XYZ file of C-alpha atoms in Angstrom:
700
model
C 75.513 81.965 88.380
C 74.012 82.265 84.922
C 75.815 83.052 81.664
C 75.168 86.769 82.008
C 76.787 86.795 85.471
C 79.891 85.135 84.010
C 80.079 87.537 81.059
C 79.590 90.680 83.143
C 82.246 89.564 85.644
C 84.615 89.170 82.703
C 83.816 92.732 81.576
C 84.476 94.060 85.077
C 87.851 92.293 85.178
C 88.740 93.427 81.655
C 88.151 97.042 82.681
C 90.764 96.625 85.441
C 93.386 95.112 83.132
C 93.669 97.993 80.717
C 96.594 100.404 80.468
C 96.559 104.090 79.643
C 93.545 105.712 77.978
C 91.369 102.715 77.366
C 87.790 103.902 76.913
C 85.314 101.986 79.094
C 81.720 102.147 77.861
C 78.411 100.491 78.717
C 76.068 98.564 76.414
C 74.765 101.852 74.986
C 78.305 103.132 74.305
C 78.127 105.675 77.155
C 81.479 106.517 78.713
C 81.700 105.015 82.231
C 84.903 106.708 83.400
C 83.248 109.005 85.935
C 81.302 106.066 87.397
C 84.177 103.610 87.661
C 86.778 106.092 88.903
C 88.033 105.259 92.402
C 90.588 107.641 93.879
C 93.469 105.971 95.764
C 92.776 108.353 98.638
C 89.217 108.717 99.900
C 87.516 112.017 99.149
C 89.019 112.137 95.629
C 92.142 113.761 97.073
C 94.396 113.038 94.077
C 91.786 114.191 91.584
C 91.347 117.450 93.480
C 95.118 117.915 93.502
C 95.303 117.519 89.714
C 92.482 120.017 89.227
C 94.550 122.716 90.934
C 96.077 125.487 88.829
C 99.612 124.107 89.288
C 102.051 121.901 87.427
C 101.416 118.370 88.708
C 103.602 115.264 88.444
C 102.172 111.809 89.211
C 104.927 109.257 89.816
C 104.216 105.542 89.807
C 105.068 102.246 88.183
C 103.089 100.872 85.242
C 99.476 100.139 86.065
C 99.199 102.330 89.179
C 96.495 104.538 87.627
C 98.330 107.704 86.514
C 96.570 107.955 83.140
C 93.169 107.195 84.673
C 93.497 110.076 87.145
C 94.374 112.491 84.344
C 91.487 111.179 82.198
C 89.095 111.786 85.097
C 90.592 115.286 85.485
C 89.900 115.978 81.802
C 86.269 114.931 82.147
C 85.839 117.248 85.117
C 87.515 120.221 83.437
C 85.375 119.897 80.316
C 82.437 120.997 82.451
C 84.145 124.290 83.314
C 84.267 125.620 79.710
C 87.198 127.925 80.545
C 90.065 125.393 80.870
C 91.211 123.463 77.816
C 92.993 120.121 78.212
C 95.317 118.441 75.736
C 96.675 114.887 76.033
C 100.102 114.028 74.579
C 101.499 110.479 74.578
C 105.245 111.163 74.666
C 106.242 107.563 73.939
C 104.063 107.440 70.818
C 105.655 110.667 69.576
C 109.074 109.030 69.724
C 107.844 105.783 68.179
C 106.203 107.640 65.273
C 109.146 109.959 64.757
C 111.675 107.112 64.630
C 109.718 105.497 61.800
C 109.110 108.724 59.904
C 112.412 110.559 60.089
C 113.795 109.017 56.908
C 111.063 110.810 54.943
C 112.612 114.164 55.804
C 114.816 113.703 52.748
C 115.630 117.323 52.082
C 117.856 117.541 55.188
C 121.259 116.888 53.643
C 123.003 115.443 56.665
C 124.631 112.083 57.248
C 123.932 112.184 60.997
C 120.844 109.985 61.398
C 120.606 110.713 65.136
C 120.399 114.412 64.354
C 117.549 113.860 61.911
C 115.798 111.556 64.389
C 115.934 114.175 67.142
C 114.685 116.774 64.712
C 111.812 114.499 63.688
C 110.837 113.910 67.330
C 110.676 117.618 67.989
C 108.574 118.280 64.905
C 106.254 115.368 65.777
C 105.556 116.889 69.182
C 104.373 120.141 67.640
C 102.189 118.279 65.149
C 100.648 116.062 67.839
C 100.129 119.055 70.138
C 98.093 120.920 67.525
C 96.296 117.765 66.316
C 95.174 116.859 69.839
C 93.877 120.379 70.414
C 91.845 120.127 67.202
C 90.425 116.760 68.315
C 89.659 117.991 71.833
C 87.767 121.038 70.562
C 85.943 119.116 67.828
C 84.855 116.204 70.025
C 84.053 117.958 73.289
C 83.257 121.594 72.551
C 81.723 121.660 69.061
C 77.941 121.581 69.376
C 75.438 120.328 66.802
C 74.666 123.983 66.074
C 78.360 124.582 65.297
C 78.321 121.577 62.967
C 75.197 122.935 61.276
C 76.874 126.339 60.804
C 79.958 124.678 59.398
C 77.919 122.845 56.758
C 76.366 126.172 55.698
C 79.762 127.927 55.827
C 78.467 130.262 58.531
C 81.261 131.478 60.860
C 81.321 130.433 64.526
C 83.936 130.762 67.242
C 84.522 127.009 67.450
C 84.792 126.481 63.695
C 87.040 129.522 63.339
C 89.365 128.228 66.075
C 89.594 124.773 64.527
C 90.439 126.279 61.139
C 93.175 128.461 62.645
C 94.716 125.437 64.359
C 94.515 123.451 61.122
C 96.340 126.288 59.351
C 99.141 126.080 61.963
C 99.321 122.313 61.490
C 99.442 122.592 57.708
C 102.136 125.231 57.946
C 104.347 122.866 59.965
C 103.604 119.926 57.676
C 104.437 121.932 54.566
C 107.994 120.755 53.969
C 108.322 122.727 50.743
C 107.661 125.949 52.609
C 110.003 125.178 55.516
C 112.686 123.156 53.746
C 114.979 126.020 52.849
C 114.891 127.461 56.390
C 115.454 124.066 57.989
C 118.317 123.176 55.676
C 120.036 126.515 56.181
C 119.857 126.426 59.971
C 120.923 122.785 60.273
C 123.847 123.462 57.937
C 124.824 126.364 60.192
C 124.972 124.188 63.297
C 126.808 121.403 61.423
C 129.380 123.962 60.272
C 129.697 125.132 63.883
C 130.269 121.527 65.055
C 132.920 121.011 62.370
C 134.751 124.194 63.355
C 134.731 123.151 67.013
C 136.080 119.685 66.180
C 138.792 121.314 64.087
C 139.779 123.654 66.913
C 139.867 120.687 69.326
C 142.295 118.872 67.032
C 144.445 122.011 66.794
C 144.434 122.293 70.581
C 145.417 118.634 70.874
C 148.273 119.069 68.423
C 149.518 122.154 70.231
C 149.539 120.361 73.536
C 151.290 117.303 72.184
C 154.108 119.366 70.642
C 154.844 121.324 73.792
C 154.194 119.152 76.810
C 156.352 116.744 78.741
C 155.466 113.069 79.020
C 154.822 113.294 82.743
C 152.236 116.018 82.131
C 149.912 113.900 80.009
C 147.328 114.023 82.808
C 147.109 117.794 82.387
C 146.663 117.323 78.645
C 143.834 114.830 79.241
C 142.152 117.236 81.643
C 142.212 120.103 79.147
C 140.904 117.968 76.298
C 138.266 116.332 78.491
C 136.952 119.679 79.707
C 136.925 120.981 76.141
C 135.009 117.948 74.829
C 132.406 118.104 77.601
C 131.982 121.822 77.068
C 131.625 121.353 73.309
C 129.108 118.510 73.710
C 126.918 120.573 76.027
C 127.127 123.635 73.800
C 126.386 121.587 70.675
C 123.237 120.139 72.260
C 122.045 123.591 73.287
C 122.827 124.999 69.828
C 120.879 122.201 68.184
C 117.869 122.923 70.379
C 118.149 126.629 69.567
C 118.232 125.716 65.850
C 114.918 123.900 66.204
C 113.480 126.862 68.092
C 114.455 129.075 65.151
C 112.879 126.721 62.617
C 109.534 126.439 64.305
C 109.660 129.643 66.364
C 108.190 127.735 69.307
C 107.592 130.843 71.378
C 105.573 132.426 68.586
C 103.700 129.161 67.966
C 102.731 128.855 71.628
C 101.584 132.471 71.611
C 99.551 131.846 68.446
C 97.875 128.771 69.973
C 97.235 130.693 73.164
C 95.398 133.445 71.240
C 93.253 130.864 69.456
C 92.222 129.324 72.795
C 91.611 132.726 74.378
C 89.163 133.474 71.579
C 87.236 130.500 72.974
C 87.343 132.157 76.440
C 89.855 129.576 77.678
C 91.826 130.950 80.652
C 94.236 128.017 80.922
C 95.583 125.057 78.966
C 96.328 121.913 80.977
C 98.835 119.922 78.907
C 99.048 116.236 79.880
C 102.382 114.548 79.087
C 101.787 110.819 79.504
C 104.327 107.967 79.264
C 106.948 110.627 79.973
C 109.522 108.169 81.346
C 109.265 105.435 78.697
C 111.843 107.020 76.397
C 115.581 106.649 76.847
C 117.406 108.983 79.223
C 119.110 111.092 76.544
C 115.820 111.602 74.690
C 114.101 112.427 77.966
C 116.642 115.155 78.730
C 116.344 116.546 75.211
C 112.543 116.525 75.382
C 112.609 118.242 78.755
C 115.154 120.857 77.665
C 113.484 121.717 74.392
C 109.772 121.117 74.963
C 108.999 121.174 78.689
C 111.262 124.096 79.594
C 110.173 126.075 76.544
C 106.463 125.603 77.233
C 106.938 126.482 80.883
C 109.052 129.576 80.189
C 107.233 131.050 77.186
C 103.528 130.547 77.896
C 103.285 133.349 80.473
C 101.786 130.897 82.984
C 99.008 130.036 80.524
C 100.034 126.370 80.146
C 99.985 124.115 83.201
C 101.793 120.814 82.766
C 100.360 117.550 84.070
C 103.066 114.859 83.842
C 103.071 111.114 84.532
C 106.463 109.512 85.217
C 108.159 106.397 86.570
C 110.013 106.333 89.911
C 113.649 107.282 89.450
C 112.957 108.814 86.028
C 111.458 112.186 86.885
C 113.234 114.703 84.631
C 111.965 118.246 85.245
C 114.745 120.379 83.788
C 114.450 124.019 84.773
C 111.020 123.694 86.386
C 110.925 125.070 89.922
C 110.209 122.029 92.124
C 108.903 124.275 94.891
C 106.041 125.254 92.577
C 105.229 121.700 91.488
C 102.851 119.236 93.137
C 104.534 115.801 93.029
C 102.588 112.772 94.237
C 103.681 109.123 94.300
C 101.146 106.371 93.586
C 103.044 103.269 94.710
C 101.864 101.791 97.993
C 104.476 102.961 100.495
C 104.849 106.516 99.206
C 101.106 106.929 98.680
C 100.239 106.175 102.309
C 103.552 107.140 103.934
C 101.950 109.769 106.170
C 99.748 107.169 107.868
C 100.857 104.881 110.680
C 102.041 101.470 109.486
C 98.826 99.727 110.488
C 96.791 102.544 108.954
C 98.848 102.339 105.753
C 97.871 98.742 105.095
C 94.292 99.381 106.201
C 93.994 102.286 103.724
C 95.532 100.179 100.946
C 93.217 97.206 101.605
C 90.272 99.592 101.665
C 91.336 100.970 98.262
C 91.471 97.427 96.854
C 87.997 96.709 98.208
C 86.557 99.985 96.865
C 87.913 99.226 93.377
C 86.500 95.686 93.219
C 83.113 96.551 94.713
C 82.769 99.541 92.375
C 83.484 97.535 89.208
C 81.245 94.634 90.224
C 78.426 96.998 91.095
C 78.592 98.784 87.728
C 79.119 95.779 85.470
C 77.355 92.941 87.311
C 75.011 94.591 89.856
C 76.337 92.059 92.378
C 78.610 92.288 95.420
C 81.839 90.420 96.072
C 80.052 87.715 98.062
C 78.254 86.657 94.862
C 81.542 85.701 93.167
C 83.830 84.898 96.122
C 83.385 81.859 98.351
C 82.940 83.282 101.871
C 82.444 79.980 103.674
C 86.051 79.851 104.909
C 87.399 83.275 103.953
C 85.793 86.664 104.617
C 85.576 89.480 102.067
C 88.026 91.485 104.208
C 90.521 88.615 104.068
C 90.171 88.324 100.294
C 90.824 92.054 99.904
C 93.834 91.840 102.236
C 95.391 89.050 100.209
C 94.610 90.770 96.910
C 96.387 93.857 98.220
C 99.427 91.751 99.163
C 99.424 90.111 95.732
C 99.259 93.443 93.880
C 100.464 96.184 96.265
C 97.672 98.390 94.826
C 98.800 98.097 91.196
C 95.355 98.205 89.562
C 96.294 96.391 86.373
C 97.877 93.543 88.327
C 94.611 93.251 90.245
C 92.783 92.854 86.930
C 95.252 90.287 85.586
C 95.154 88.133 88.726
C 91.345 88.214 88.791
C 91.365 87.353 85.080
C 93.450 84.248 85.751
C 91.266 83.449 88.763
C 88.051 83.561 86.733
C 89.481 80.983 84.307
C 89.894 78.573 87.226
C 86.510 79.316 88.807
C 83.866 81.729 87.445
C 84.170 80.396 83.873
C 83.408 76.946 85.342
C 80.450 78.310 87.300
C 82.390 78.068 90.573
C 83.227 80.771 93.100
C 86.709 82.183 93.685
C 88.581 80.740 96.667
C 91.971 81.474 98.253
C 93.401 78.393 96.524
C 92.290 79.850 93.180
C 93.765 83.278 93.964
C 97.100 81.767 94.949
C 97.269 79.820 91.689
C 96.394 83.000 89.796
C 99.143 84.965 91.596
C 101.736 82.319 90.677
C 100.608 82.256 87.056
C 100.724 86.046 86.879
C 104.326 86.022 88.060
C 105.377 83.198 85.736
C 103.648 84.477 82.602
C 104.000 88.232 82.987
C 106.683 89.425 85.387
C 109.322 86.812 84.569
C 109.256 88.012 80.934
C 111.817 90.612 82.014
C 114.471 87.932 82.556
C 113.393 85.916 79.502
C 114.028 88.979 77.326
C 117.634 88.954 78.521
C 118.014 85.498 76.980
C 115.995 85.966 73.793
C 115.576 89.596 72.689
C 117.680 92.248 70.999
C 119.295 94.799 73.313
C 122.641 96.422 73.932
C 125.409 94.378 75.512
C 125.257 96.508 78.683
C 121.480 96.032 78.964
C 121.887 92.265 78.707
C 124.660 92.287 81.301
C 122.433 94.278 83.672
C 119.579 91.759 83.338
C 121.961 88.867 84.073
C 123.289 90.744 87.097
C 119.814 91.520 88.431
C 118.754 87.900 88.048
C 121.788 86.923 90.142
C 120.910 89.502 92.802
C 117.316 88.265 92.995
C 118.478 84.650 93.278
C 120.865 85.655 96.073
C 118.033 87.374 97.942
C 115.768 84.333 97.549
C 118.489 81.971 98.758
C 119.120 84.127 101.804
C 115.394 84.153 102.662
C 115.343 80.347 102.418
C 118.411 80.101 104.638
C 116.695 82.306 107.225
C 113.632 80.061 107.058
C 115.782 76.981 107.735
C 117.602 78.710 110.600
C 114.320 79.690 112.293
C 112.890 76.177 111.899
C 116.043 74.561 113.341
C 116.276 77.050 116.235
C 119.565 78.448 115.011
C 117.895 81.834 115.478
C 116.696 81.745 119.081
C 115.012 85.183 119.306
C 111.567 84.944 120.939
C 109.988 86.919 118.106
C 110.376 83.810 115.909
C 108.648 81.505 118.418
C 105.136 82.284 117.148
C 105.645 80.003 114.149
C 108.818 78.001 113.689
C 107.161 75.335 111.523
C 106.507 77.651 108.554
C 108.069 81.047 109.398
C 107.567 84.270 107.461
C 110.615 85.226 105.372
C 109.278 87.405 102.549
C 110.710 90.766 103.640
C 114.159 92.242 104.188
C 115.717 95.619 104.862
C 118.652 97.617 103.533
C 120.142 101.030 104.232
C 118.334 103.876 102.489
C 121.593 105.053 100.934
C 121.815 101.918 98.765
C 118.128 101.409 97.946
C 118.707 102.787 94.423
C 120.480 99.494 93.629
C 117.076 97.772 93.772
C 115.465 100.378 91.491
C 115.150 98.196 88.382
C 113.975 95.126 90.329
C 111.345 97.321 91.976
C 110.303 98.995 88.711
C 109.612 95.510 87.333
C 107.724 94.392 90.484
C 110.109 91.684 91.712
C 110.513 93.599 94.981
C 108.327 96.350 96.419
C 109.198 98.993 98.972
C 106.953 98.245 101.923
C 107.996 100.613 104.687
C 110.723 102.738 106.231
C 111.783 102.001 109.800
C 114.692 102.563 112.152
C 116.925 99.552 112.595
C 117.948 98.441 116.078
C 121.104 100.553 115.814
C 119.059 103.629 114.916
C 119.813 103.756 111.179
C 116.962 104.697 108.816
C 116.319 101.647 106.638
C 113.983 100.659 103.794
C 111.909 97.499 104.178
C 111.193 95.558 100.973
C 108.722 92.778 100.213
C 109.259 90.109 97.594
C 106.518 89.659 94.994
C 103.716 87.506 96.406
C 103.532 85.120 93.406
C 107.308 84.696 93.462
C 107.114 83.733 97.139
C 104.473 81.116 96.357
C 106.734 79.689 93.643
C 109.674 79.499 96.055
C 107.629 78.208 99.027
C 108.323 81.374 101.025
C 105.613 82.510 103.414
C 104.597 86.150 102.799
C 104.070 88.652 105.631
C 104.729 88.527 109.367
C 102.995 87.215 112.503
C 99.950 89.109 113.780
C 100.102 91.185 116.948
C 101.927 94.198 118.314
C 104.739 92.027 119.690
C 105.793 91.328 116.082
C 106.050 94.994 115.031
C 109.861 94.734 114.712
C 109.808 91.407 112.838
C 111.011 92.917 109.556
C 114.028 94.606 111.148
C 115.361 91.627 113.056
C 119.069 91.192 112.307
C 118.714 88.141 109.993
C 116.735 90.324 107.567
C 119.571 92.855 107.200
C 120.531 92.375 103.536
C 123.083 95.193 103.291
C 125.906 92.699 102.826
C 124.093 90.910 99.998
C 123.611 94.162 98.103
C 127.147 95.432 98.778
C 128.729 92.104 97.773
C 126.640 92.230 94.589
C 128.037 95.692 93.830
C 131.621 94.584 94.399
C 131.139 91.658 92.030
C 129.353 93.577 89.262
C 130.596 97.181 89.303
C 133.861 99.036 89.512
C 134.174 102.782 90.159
C 137.483 103.795 88.621
C 139.343 106.842 87.313
C 139.958 106.474 83.580
C 143.104 108.607 83.849
C 145.053 107.286 86.832
C 143.235 103.972 87.407
C 142.397 104.628 91.076
C 139.490 102.424 92.252
C 136.826 103.907 94.551
C 134.296 102.207 96.812
C 130.512 102.515 96.602
C 130.635 104.694 99.728
C 132.547 107.328 97.731
C 129.937 107.578 94.972
C 127.693 110.227 96.553
C 130.682 112.501 97.164
C 131.985 111.937 93.616
C 128.578 112.741 92.104
C 128.449 115.993 94.059
C 131.861 116.901 92.594
C 131.163 116.064 88.927
C 132.981 112.706 89.119
C 136.360 114.451 89.406
C 139.203 112.183 90.555
C 140.366 112.935 94.102
C 143.708 111.239 93.485
C 144.993 112.781 90.247
C 142.630 115.759 89.962
C 141.337 114.817 86.497
C 137.957 116.358 85.697
C 134.931 114.108 85.012
C 137.277 111.114 84.812
C 135.647 108.743 87.323
C 133.288 106.257 85.681
C 131.210 103.259 86.726
C 132.203 100.123 84.815
C 130.363 96.800 84.734
C 132.121 93.609 85.762
C 130.922 90.244 84.558
C 131.936 86.712 85.456
C 133.597 84.525 82.860
C 130.627 82.126 82.799
C 128.116 84.912 82.186
C 130.376 86.503 79.603
C 130.463 83.275 77.592
C 126.683 82.845 77.885
C 126.027 86.414 76.766
C 128.457 86.111 73.868
C 126.605 82.979 72.685
C 123.289 84.864 72.822
C 124.785 87.806 70.910
C 125.854 85.431 68.121
C 122.260 84.350 67.438
C 120.874 85.718 64.203
C 117.159 85.474 65.001
C 116.878 87.681 68.103
C 113.683 89.728 68.110
C 113.301 93.310 69.269
C 112.017 93.429 72.845
C 108.502 94.513 71.846
C 108.384 91.826 69.138
C 109.441 89.168 71.663
C 106.827 90.400 74.153
C 104.156 90.357 71.415
C 105.010 86.766 70.494
C 105.193 85.552 74.087
C 101.869 87.076 75.152
C 100.110 86.027 71.936
C 101.168 82.415 72.572
C 100.070 82.642 76.224
C 96.661 83.827 74.979
C 96.294 80.805 72.702
C 98.195 81.863 69.588
C 95.320 83.748 67.964
C 94.779 87.393 68.978
C 93.250 90.608 67.685
C 95.194 93.811 67.073
C 92.950 95.552 69.591
C 93.643 93.171 72.466
C 97.399 93.222 71.768
C 97.290 97.008 71.818
C 95.850 96.788 75.343
C 98.268 94.057 76.412
C 101.424 95.879 75.270
C 100.177 99.367 76.161
C 100.825 100.770 72.678
C 98.733 102.223 69.861
C 97.046 100.029 67.248
C 99.336 101.666 64.684
C 102.390 100.425 66.549
C 100.909 96.914 66.781
C 100.715 97.045 62.986
C 104.417 97.954 62.768
C 105.421 95.159 65.166
C 103.278 92.532 63.424
C 104.445 93.572 59.941
C 108.061 92.692 60.811
C 107.036 89.422 62.448
C 104.948 88.441 59.428
C 107.133 89.594 56.534
C 110.594 89.379 58.081
C 110.347 86.211 60.149
C 107.146 84.380 59.046
C 106.253 84.013 62.719
C 102.592 84.994 62.257
C 99.851 85.378 59.664
C 97.231 88.118 59.431
C 93.651 88.210 58.221
C 90.523 90.325 58.636
C 87.399 88.975 60.283
C 84.229 90.902 61.182
C 86.113 94.200 61.018
C 88.966 92.989 63.280
C 92.597 92.313 62.399
C 93.447 88.781 63.569
C 97.022 87.555 64.110
C 97.763 83.828 64.257
C 101.160 82.573 65.438
C 102.683 80.072 63.010
C 104.343 76.788 64.014
C 107.701 78.397 63.201
C 106.871 81.257 65.601
C 105.913 78.860 68.373
C 109.162 76.936 67.909
C 111.184 80.147 68.140
C 109.591 81.118 71.463
């Protein structure tokens, strides 16, 4: 290998590591997206699905390629000239709005949450129009249009851009809108005050004329009234915003502008849809998504990316929506089990071969040592290490090249295993480190402590199974194929409790691998532990080869239902706040279907889930909460990754690492520099460089 081979391999790997809408270009600054795009399903099946004239939702964990598919869709639709696309980063809208809402100083209200919500809603409209202006200007405005614009000669494109800019300026003009906004917000605040007053009057009336033994009835009436008021208040607030901005009229105005450009449809991409908190997600869906869907007369088609378990679709008709899941099991669920893994390994191979071909003009055998391990075996192990999460593939190969390619040596299985362990230790385990060192709510910290305990319990059980197989405690013949170093990386649980593993799965500690029927006929979910974690814990990943081992994962030792249920008993209590009756986890589905009404006392919406915590954990958490130097989670992640990368990083690379805008990196770094003195900043060759100080390194 020469120096160019090493550098081009690094570029290929870097292109795999990036999140979201990272632009990949060649040496001549030509966009390479169409060339490097590899669809998870052969024949570009997912791309073709997104191109359909339907609302589409892509569901997958971070790094599974949702944004890339929508970017490829945009490139394809730009050729059609009759479908406009518009990309909206929902998370960035919320981040920007939270930092800007204090500037809306003419809203005379003491409720900061109200102003924040208002700011978020306004920011969406501004970003929507701004992105349309950018899309038209960058991809539809010809040199002839630019020439006409300089000479002040009218053209359809220039006219459309000016009309959109007028809409944007109208929304930004606070002086013009201030009186309307203030009046309508005062109206809803007055309405809230009147409702609170009537609630107090109702409470007083009840208290003066009700017997002591009937206090449950009183609680029911007040509870129903409060819930009703809260729901109505939220709806009223959303209607207030609709009045201020006249969303329906705005959408119609934008639609007319696009129709003047002969655009028959607008495909609106809502990316990072699930990265906002649940309340904000519901508000965004109620106000923005439902409104766009209901008022655009089928002109706007939504294209949404979301996380598993956080798909909020409001009033959208699910029967008219194409929903596709990008994580391994759900992506290939319609194939046979052997075909599932074969398709996934093939996808891994197609991705690597494509990137190497484009960036290096070499095949895998040029960079991978095939003396002892075949290319197919490498791809199989890379699939097991990443479960088809593209960014994880890039990160593991990045670590691997440090140990090999950068030293002019080829990648081996030993190198890949070391890279997988390092990836787990430096990246995934950050989730648990944040619980010890970052700012968060008490409940969030408790949940992280609980999940760490659950993961440790699972690992210990897998190790116990390994010992029992090696010592012949488990005598089943299926374990005879290898009792020296048996496979114990998988386990199964009942489908009805798989939601308990949702957060561990979202953060890649466990991965759903399959669904099977247990030996008693129950439908169960099979999970695999993270490959790098297994290497750390000396747990062998996978199962023996051969058809005789097809039931290996559902052998009775791997039934972890008891572990999960015991975890629930220790960490959660389902109790009625009125009568104190305690329910079991088995009752939860029924309670949810009946609005969490108590079956014992009849109280409405009175059953709640409460966290339990051991005395030892409680003391540890209280000590953490007392610390005065806890960083926000994104600040902690910035510091940790910057130190991992050597302590000196550019704003651009940290933007890629944290999957946020360069503007947000500036906000994060400003606090770390001016508030904590944990880093210094300087400019060099047009780049912003951050250097972690000794004080910052000591803190981490």
